[in-house]
Short mmCIF file of C-alpha atoms in Angstrom, two decimals:
data_model
loop_
_atom_site.label_atom_id
_atom_site.label_comp_id
_atom_site.label_asym_id
_atom_site.label_seq_id
_atom_site.Cartn_x
_atom_site.Cartn_y
_atom_site.Cartn_z
CA MET Z 1069 115.36 -139.33 15.73
CA LEU Z 1070 114.21 -142.81 14.60
CA VAL Z 1071 110.57 -141.96 15.28
CA PRO Z 1072 110.19 -138.73 13.25
CA LEU Z 1073 112.09 -140.14 10.15
CA THR Z 1074 109.63 -142.97 10.34
CA ALA Z 1075 106.37 -140.74 10.51
CA LEU Z 1076 107.92 -138.52 7.65
CA ALA Z 1077 108.62 -141.51 5.73
CA LEU Z 1078 105.31 -142.93 6.19
CA ILE Z 1079 103.36 -139.47 5.49
CA GLY Z 1080 105.37 -138.69 2.36
CA ALA Z 1081 104.77 -142.40 1.10
CA LEU Z 1082 101.13 -142.52 1.97
CA ASP Z 1083 100.80 -138.99 0.35
CA LEU Z 1084 102.00 -139.99 -2.68
CA LEU Z 1085 99.97 -143.28 -3.37
CA LEU Z 1086 96.63 -141.43 -2.59
CA PRO Z 1087 94.79 -139.99 -5.86
CA ASP Z 1088 94.96 -136.22 -6.34
CA PRO Z 1089 93.98 -133.96 -5.09
CA THR Z 1090 93.88 -136.09 -1.89
CA THR Z 1091 96.84 -134.83 0.70
CA LEU Z 1092 98.36 -135.79 3.59
CA MET Z 1093 100.34 -132.78 4.38
CA ALA Z 1094 98.23 -131.58 7.36
CA LEU Z 1095 100.27 -134.52 9.54
CA LEU Z 1096 103.60 -133.30 8.96
CA ALA Z 1097 102.44 -130.78 11.75
CA VAL Z 1098 102.67 -134.10 13.95
CA VAL Z 1099 106.18 -134.64 13.02
CA PRO Z 1100 108.24 -132.20 15.33
CA ALA Z 1101 105.93 -132.90 18.14
CA THR Z 1102 107.42 -136.92 17.86
CA ALA Z 1103 110.69 -135.30 19.20
CA VAL Z 1104 109.63 -135.25 22.52
CA LEU Z 1105 108.87 -138.66 22.70
CA ARG Z 1106 112.46 -139.35 23.96
CA PRO Z 1107 114.68 -136.94 25.59
CA ALA Z 1108 116.09 -134.57 23.30
CA GLY Z 1109 117.52 -130.61 22.47
CA THR Z 1110 116.87 -128.04 20.59
CA ARG Z 1111 119.51 -129.31 18.18
CA LEU Z 1112 117.56 -132.74 17.46
CA LEU Z 1113 114.71 -130.38 16.77
CA ALA Z 1114 116.56 -128.41 14.15
CA GLY Z 1115 117.48 -131.72 12.56
CA VAL Z 1116 113.60 -132.84 12.61
CA ALA Z 1117 112.46 -129.51 11.37
CA LEU Z 1118 115.31 -129.91 8.48
CA ALA Z 1119 114.26 -133.43 7.34
CA THR Z 1120 110.10 -132.06 7.58
CA LEU Z 1121 110.90 -129.43 5.45
CA GLY Z 1122 112.88 -131.94 2.70
CA VAL Z 1123 109.52 -134.02 2.95
CA ALA Z 1124 106.84 -131.01 2.84
CA ALA Z 1125 108.98 -128.72 0.07
CA PRO Z 1126 108.17 -131.37 -2.65
CA LEU Z 1127 104.68 -132.34 -1.28
CA GLY Z 1128 103.99 -128.45 -1.80
CA LEU Z 1129 104.91 -128.10 -5.02
CA LEU Z 1130 103.14 -131.45 -6.34
CA HIS Z 1131 99.83 -130.29 -4.79
CA TRP Z 1132 100.11 -126.35 -4.66
CA ALA Z 1133 98.13 -126.10 -8.20
CA GLU Z 1134 95.10 -127.99 -7.03
CA ARG Z 1135 95.29 -127.60 -3.26
CA PRO Z 1136 96.97 -124.46 -2.31
CA VAL Z 1137 94.81 -123.58 0.80
CA ALA Z 1138 95.78 -126.93 1.92
CA VAL Z 1139 99.19 -126.56 1.20
CA THR Z 1140 99.79 -123.32 3.08
CA THR Z 1141 98.02 -124.30 6.28
CA SER Z 1142 99.72 -127.69 6.31
CA LEU Z 1143 103.21 -125.42 6.04
CA LEU Z 1144 101.97 -122.82 8.39
CA GLY Z 1145 100.63 -125.43 10.99
CA THR Z 1146 104.37 -127.38 11.01
CA ALA Z 1147 105.91 -124.30 11.44
CA VAL Z 1148 103.73 -123.21 14.60
CA THR Z 1149 104.00 -126.62 15.91
CA THR Z 1150 107.75 -126.45 15.51
CA ALA Z 1151 108.31 -123.21 16.95
CA MET Z 1152 106.32 -124.38 20.28
CA VAL Z 1153 108.00 -127.66 20.43
CA TRP Z 1154 111.45 -125.26 20.32
CA VAL Z 1155 110.10 -123.04 23.03
CA ALA Z 1156 109.23 -126.24 25.49
CA PHE Z 1157 112.81 -127.89 24.52
CA ARG Z 1158 114.42 -124.36 25.53
CA ARG Z 1159 112.11 -124.37 28.98
CA LEU Z 1160 113.27 -127.86 29.50
CA GLU Z 1161 116.64 -127.23 29.10
CA ARG Z 1162 116.81 -123.91 31.47
CA GLY Z 1163 114.86 -126.23 33.92
CA VAL Z 1164 117.66 -129.04 33.62
CA ASP Z 1165 120.44 -126.29 34.16
CA VAL Z 1166 118.62 -124.97 37.21
CA GLN Z 1167 118.43 -128.25 38.36
CA ASP Z 1168 121.87 -128.89 37.86
CA GLY Z 1169 122.72 -125.78 39.73
CA LEU Z 1170 120.59 -126.80 42.52
CA ARG Z 1171 122.21 -130.24 42.56
CA ARG Z 1172 125.79 -128.59 42.87
CA VAL Z 1173 124.53 -126.24 45.62
CA ALA Z 1174 123.15 -129.38 47.89
CA GLU Z 1175 126.47 -131.45 47.57
CA ALA Z 1176 128.00 -128.33 48.85
CA ALA Z 1177 125.51 -128.27 51.47
CA GLN Z 1178 126.40 -131.66 51.70
CA ARG Z 1179 129.86 -131.27 52.39
CA ALA Z 1180 129.43 -128.66 54.35
CA VAL Z 1181 127.18 -130.48 57.24
CA LEU Z 1182 128.39 -134.08 56.38
CA ARG Z 1183 132.13 -133.52 56.04
CA PRO Z 1184 133.76 -136.39 54.21
CA VAL Z 1185 135.29 -138.77 56.40
CA PRO Z 1186 139.30 -139.69 56.54
CA ARG Z 1187 140.40 -142.44 55.98
CA ARG Z 1188 142.67 -142.64 58.73
CA VAL Z 1189 141.85 -140.43 61.61
CA GLY Z 1190 144.80 -141.08 64.62
CA PRO Z 1191 144.50 -144.83 65.49
CA VAL Z 1192 141.55 -145.87 63.61
CA ASP Z 1193 140.61 -146.06 59.94
CA ALA Z 1194 137.51 -145.12 58.93
CA VAL Z 1195 134.74 -145.29 55.91
CA GLU Z 1196 131.16 -144.12 55.47
CA ARG Z 1197 128.53 -143.74 53.10
CA TYR Z 1198 125.15 -141.81 52.80
CA LEU Z 1199 121.93 -143.27 50.79
CA ALA Z 1200 119.69 -140.47 49.92
CA ALA Z 1201 116.05 -141.47 50.11
CA ASP Z 1202 115.51 -138.75 47.17
CA ALA Z 1203 117.55 -139.07 44.20
CA GLN Z 1204 117.65 -135.59 43.60
CA ALA Z 1205 118.62 -134.81 47.17
CA SER Z 1206 122.15 -135.34 48.63
CA VAL Z 1207 121.43 -134.23 52.02
CA GLY Z 1208 118.74 -134.74 54.95
CA GLY Z 1209 118.38 -135.34 58.46
CA ASP Z 1210 121.21 -138.02 58.93
CA LEU Z 1211 124.40 -137.40 60.45
CA TYR Z 1212 127.94 -138.34 61.63
CA GLY Z 1213 131.04 -136.90 62.38
CA ILE Z 1214 134.55 -137.90 63.86
CA VAL Z 1215 136.59 -135.99 65.90
CA ASN Z 1216 140.23 -136.85 66.94
CA SER Z 1217 140.32 -135.18 70.34
CA PRO Z 1218 142.70 -135.06 73.39
CA TYR Z 1219 140.66 -137.57 74.98
CA GLY Z 1220 140.31 -139.89 72.14
CA ILE Z 1221 138.85 -140.73 68.97
CA ARG Z 1222 134.87 -139.52 69.18
CA MET Z 1223 132.39 -140.20 66.70
CA ILE Z 1224 128.50 -139.42 66.29
CA MET Z 1225 125.93 -141.13 64.34
CA GLY Z 1226 122.23 -139.48 64.53
CA ASP Z 1227 119.08 -138.71 62.92
CA ALA Z 1228 117.01 -135.38 62.99
CA MET Z 1229 113.52 -135.84 63.58
CA GLY Z 1230 111.30 -134.57 60.69
CA LYS Z 1231 112.28 -134.14 56.87
CA GLY Z 1232 113.34 -131.60 54.33
CA LEU Z 1233 115.36 -128.27 55.58
CA GLY Z 1234 114.41 -128.23 59.10
CA ALA Z 1235 116.07 -131.47 59.71
CA VAL Z 1236 118.82 -130.60 57.73
CA GLU Z 1237 119.43 -127.46 59.91
CA LYS Z 1238 118.85 -129.61 62.60
CA ALA Z 1239 121.68 -132.16 61.79
CA ALA Z 1240 123.98 -129.03 60.85
CA ASP Z 1241 123.19 -127.72 64.46
CA VAL Z 1242 124.18 -130.90 66.04
CA LEU Z 1243 127.13 -131.29 64.22
CA GLY Z 1244 128.52 -128.26 64.81
CA ALA Z 1245 128.13 -128.25 68.57
CA PHE Z 1246 129.45 -131.98 68.34
CA ARG Z 1247 132.72 -130.88 66.90
CA GLY Z 1248 133.20 -127.91 69.46
CA LEU Z 1249 131.95 -129.93 72.30
CA ALA Z 1250 134.35 -133.48 71.49
CA TRP Z 1251 137.57 -131.29 71.81
CA ASN Z 1252 136.63 -129.36 74.96
CA GLU Z 1253 134.48 -131.72 76.96
CA ALA Z 1254 136.51 -133.90 79.46
CA THR Z 1255 134.17 -136.90 79.20
CA LEU Z 1256 131.55 -138.40 76.90
CA ALA Z 1257 129.03 -138.07 79.21
CA GLY Z 1258 129.61 -134.29 79.33
CA VAL Z 1259 129.40 -134.13 75.51
CA ALA Z 1260 126.10 -135.76 75.59
CA ALA Z 1261 124.58 -134.00 78.37
CA ARG Z 1262 125.45 -130.21 76.60
CA LEU Z 1263 124.23 -131.53 73.42
CA ASP Z 1264 120.88 -132.33 74.99
CA ALA Z 1265 120.60 -129.04 76.74
CA PHE Z 1266 121.83 -127.07 73.10
CA LEU Z 1267 118.65 -128.59 71.39
CA ALA Z 1268 116.45 -127.85 74.34
CA ALA Z 1269 117.79 -124.13 74.67
CA GLN Z 1270 116.16 -124.11 71.01
CA GLY Z 1271 112.99 -123.90 72.57
CA HIS Z 1272 110.94 -126.74 70.45
CA GLU Z 1273 110.20 -129.67 72.52
CA GLU Z 1274 108.81 -131.25 69.03
CA GLU Z 1275 112.19 -131.37 67.81
CA PHE Z 1276 114.72 -133.69 68.93
CA VAL Z 1277 117.49 -135.82 67.24
CA THR Z 1278 118.42 -139.39 68.38
CA ALA Z 1279 121.88 -140.59 68.33
CA VAL Z 1280 124.87 -142.65 69.45
CA LEU Z 1281 128.11 -141.18 70.75
CA VAL Z 1282 131.26 -143.64 71.17
CA GLU Z 1283 134.68 -142.68 72.35
CA ILE Z 1284 137.81 -144.82 71.96
CA PRO Z 1285 139.83 -143.49 74.59
CA ALA Z 1286 143.51 -142.22 73.96
CA GLY Z 1287 144.75 -144.50 76.95
CA GLY Z 1288 142.81 -147.84 75.73
CA GLY Z 1289 140.11 -149.68 77.54
CA GLY Z 1290 137.82 -150.62 74.79
CA ALA Z 1291 135.22 -148.21 73.83
CA ARG Z 1292 132.62 -146.07 75.86
CA VAL Z 1293 129.20 -145.62 74.21
CA VAL Z 1294 125.81 -143.34 75.16
CA ASN Z 1295 123.13 -144.07 73.35
CA CYS Z 1296 120.17 -141.46 73.39
CA GLY Z 1297 117.55 -143.54 71.43
CA HIS Z 1298 119.40 -144.53 68.31
CA PRO Z 1299 119.75 -147.97 66.99
CA PRO Z 1300 122.45 -149.56 68.66
CA PRO Z 1301 126.12 -149.92 66.92
CA LEU Z 1302 127.42 -153.17 65.83
CA VAL Z 1303 130.64 -154.43 67.00
CA LEU Z 1304 132.65 -156.83 64.72
CA SER Z 1305 135.31 -158.69 66.80
CA GLY Z 1306 136.60 -161.38 64.51
CA GLY Z 1307 134.00 -163.56 63.32
CA ALA Z 1308 131.41 -162.24 65.88
CA VAL Z 1309 128.45 -160.00 65.52
CA THR Z 1310 127.06 -158.40 68.35
CA PHE Z 1311 125.01 -155.19 69.19
CA ALA Z 1312 126.86 -153.04 71.60
CA GLU Z 1313 124.02 -152.30 74.35
CA PRO Z 1314 124.06 -151.35 77.89
CA PRO Z 1315 122.89 -153.60 80.55
CA GLY Z 1316 119.10 -153.74 80.36
CA ALA Z 1317 119.06 -152.10 77.25
CA VAL Z 1318 118.38 -148.81 78.59
CA CYS Z 1319 119.43 -145.77 76.91
CA ALA Z 1320 119.10 -142.07 77.66
CA PRO Z 1321 116.14 -139.95 75.73
CA PRO Z 1322 117.06 -138.67 72.26
CA LEU Z 1323 119.04 -135.30 72.71
CA GLY Z 1324 116.66 -132.37 73.19
CA LEU Z 1325 114.12 -134.56 75.24
CA HIS Z 1326 115.91 -135.51 78.72
CA ARG Z 1327 114.14 -132.33 80.33
CA VAL Z 1328 110.86 -133.28 79.01
CA VAL Z 1329 110.65 -136.35 79.60
CA GLY Z 1330 113.15 -137.69 82.09
CA GLY Z 1331 115.16 -140.69 81.89
CA PRO Z 1332 118.50 -141.73 82.37
CA ASP Z 1333 121.40 -139.05 82.29
CA PRO Z 1334 123.50 -139.26 79.96
CA ALA Z 1335 126.41 -139.67 82.99
CA ASP Z 1336 124.12 -142.96 83.91
CA ALA Z 1337 123.75 -144.17 80.28
CA VAL Z 1338 127.65 -144.46 79.49
CA PHE Z 1339 128.80 -148.36 79.22
CA GLU Z 1340 131.79 -150.23 77.81
CA VAL Z 1341 131.96 -152.37 75.30
CA PRO Z 1342 135.26 -154.49 74.49
CA PHE Z 1343 137.15 -153.19 71.43
CA VAL Z 1344 140.69 -154.26 70.67
CA PRO Z 1345 142.90 -153.55 67.68
CA GLY Z 1346 141.60 -155.19 64.67
CA ASP Z 1347 138.05 -154.85 65.71
CA ARG Z 1348 135.80 -153.02 64.24
CA LEU Z 1349 132.42 -150.76 64.99
CA LEU Z 1350 129.21 -149.90 63.06
CA LEU Z 1351 127.20 -147.09 63.62
CA TYR Z 1352 124.03 -146.59 61.44
CA THR Z 1353 120.68 -144.60 61.05
CA ASP Z 1354 117.21 -146.33 61.20
CA GLY Z 1355 117.24 -145.91 57.22
CA VAL Z 1356 119.13 -148.81 57.49
CA SER Z 1357 117.85 -151.14 60.27
CA GLU Z 1358 113.96 -150.31 59.53
CA ALA Z 1359 114.39 -150.67 55.64
CA ARG Z 1360 111.59 -152.79 54.88
CA ASP Z 1361 111.01 -154.89 51.42
CA ALA Z 1362 107.80 -155.35 49.64
CA ASP Z 1363 106.53 -157.78 52.55
CA GLY Z 1364 107.19 -155.64 55.25
CA ARG Z 1365 110.07 -157.34 56.52
CA PHE Z 1366 113.15 -155.51 58.19
CA PHE Z 1367 116.60 -155.59 56.48
CA PRO Z 1368 118.22 -158.55 58.26
CA LEU Z 1369 120.86 -156.16 59.05
CA VAL Z 1370 123.24 -158.94 60.97
CA GLU Z 1371 122.81 -161.58 58.51
CA HIS Z 1372 124.58 -159.15 55.91
CA VAL Z 1373 127.08 -158.04 58.29
CA SER Z 1374 127.99 -161.47 59.34
CA ALA Z 1375 127.93 -162.54 55.44
CA ALA Z 1376 130.34 -159.81 54.57
CA ASN Z 1377 132.60 -159.67 57.72
CA ASN Z 1378 135.92 -160.67 55.98
CA GLY Z 1379 138.14 -157.83 57.61
CA ASP Z 1380 137.96 -155.72 54.43
CA LEU Z 1381 136.96 -152.20 55.59
CA GLU Z 1382 135.70 -151.07 52.32
CA ALA Z 1383 134.03 -154.13 50.86
CA LEU Z 1384 131.55 -154.38 54.31
CA PRO Z 1385 129.83 -150.94 53.57
CA ALA Z 1386 129.64 -151.42 49.85
CA ALA Z 1387 127.85 -154.90 50.45
CA LEU Z 1388 125.47 -153.38 53.08
CA GLU Z 1389 124.50 -150.67 50.43
CA ALA Z 1390 124.10 -153.11 47.80
CA GLY Z 1391 122.11 -155.34 49.92
CA LEU Z 1392 119.81 -152.64 51.23
CA ARG Z 1393 118.88 -151.14 47.89
CA ALA Z 1394 118.30 -154.99 46.74
CA HIS Z 1395 116.00 -155.55 50.12
CA VAL Z 1396 113.88 -152.26 49.31
CA ASP Z 1397 113.82 -152.94 45.21
CA GLY Z 1398 115.98 -150.01 44.88
CA ARG Z 1399 113.14 -147.49 46.39
CA LEU Z 1400 114.91 -146.17 49.95
CA ARG Z 1401 111.81 -144.78 51.59
CA ASP Z 1402 114.31 -143.03 54.42
CA ASP Z 1403 117.57 -141.75 53.91
CA ALA Z 1404 120.25 -144.05 55.60
CA ALA Z 1405 123.76 -143.50 56.41
CA LEU Z 1406 126.61 -145.83 57.70
CA LEU Z 1407 130.14 -145.21 59.77
CA LEU Z 1408 132.43 -147.99 59.89
CA VAL Z 1409 135.70 -147.45 61.99
CA ARG Z 1410 138.66 -150.04 62.65
CA LEU Z 1411 140.86 -149.76 65.40
CA ASN Z 1412 144.23 -149.94 63.44
CA PRO Z 1413 145.98 -153.56 64.47
CA ASP Z 1414 149.13 -152.07 64.24
CA PRO Z 1415 150.51 -151.13 67.73
CA ALA Z 1416 152.85 -148.16 66.07
CA ALA Z 1417 149.75 -146.58 64.89
CA SER Z 1418 147.20 -147.14 68.26
CA SER Z 1419 147.76 -146.89 71.92
CA VAL Z 1420 144.36 -148.73 72.29
CA THR Z 1421 144.83 -151.86 73.80
CA GLY Z 1422 142.89 -152.70 76.59
CA ARG Z 1423 139.53 -154.69 76.79
CA ALA Z 1424 136.41 -153.64 79.15
CA SER Z 1425 133.77 -155.54 80.78
CA PRO Z 1426 131.49 -157.22 78.34
CA ALA Z 1427 128.30 -155.08 77.72
CA ALA Z 1428 127.49 -156.33 74.20
CA SER Z 1429 124.30 -158.87 73.22
CA VAL Z 1430 122.22 -159.76 70.24
CA PRO Z 1431 118.60 -159.19 70.57
CA THR Z 1432 116.23 -161.23 68.84
CA GLY Z 1433 114.12 -158.46 66.92
CA PRO Z 1434 114.91 -156.28 64.23
CA PRO Z 1435 117.43 -153.45 65.45
CA GLY Z 1436 115.81 -150.25 66.21
CA ARG Z 1437 115.77 -147.40 68.49
CA ARG Z 1438 115.69 -148.27 72.42
CA ASP Z 1439 113.41 -147.48 75.30
CA GLY Z 1440 110.40 -147.00 72.59
CA TRP Z 1441 111.44 -143.90 70.99
CA ALA Z 1442 110.15 -143.64 67.34
#
């Protein structure tokens, strides 16, 4: 209201100061339009219209005898402008209502595609984060899921190629297939192979999904991993932070491309990493590891994880989100997802106690998809 009231006061004061028969009433038509300079609604416009009438009425009576035409046209112009601004506000309010409805639909779609991860899943504690690059969108091509299967805890973190609804549909397909396969397929390699065949059967060779699948066996023995062209997970054990990578950093092709480009079979790409009670595993998408600042520098993921590696399960994802947003100056160019799990250190809550052969290393460059998959 400040700008319209200030404009009214100036027009009224100047009009009174000018010699007769000069009048500035024609400028009153501008006052309702100033209401659009700040987010407002029809209620504010109604207040501005009443205030304008309060100034226009005495000025009109003052100038009517000498300038009836000017008074009439000024009042009509002010009325027409007020009506047009009211229509614009009504359309804006309807547009906001539509956007709110679409946002609720998007949030429902996100809950359907990316179901919230329970805080406790069998012997592991879990927490996730999803950061949308578009502030108006709630879901994209990034995907994650966790299943407490008869064979152990099975997880997936992936990124569907492309943008928009096509990527969302692909992510939903993969997650749906994973949830069924994770429960019924006896081996992690079998889950990966069946997912690859499922995507290949869709008949779109140009569409693929990079993914990393992890299994924490029910009988213990570390964690099994199969990486299909995705950024490698991070293992946090004590104060150490290492990438979980297979020997030679050779990964299977992205899901849906094995029949097209060849490469290691998922059964040959499974490897094991040490993972004992108290250890944590961080899965993420390239929206995290490949985020760049204004100078083109990658987000220093390991440094941020190491700095926030204090054992608090909730604090680490929050610190990574804050660090990532600060690194890109609040402008994410790609969706980003995080899934952090911790093997419960309570022996009564977890039967996973063993270690596997070492297979983790820290590469010198920024983490990214392996074997050149982009």
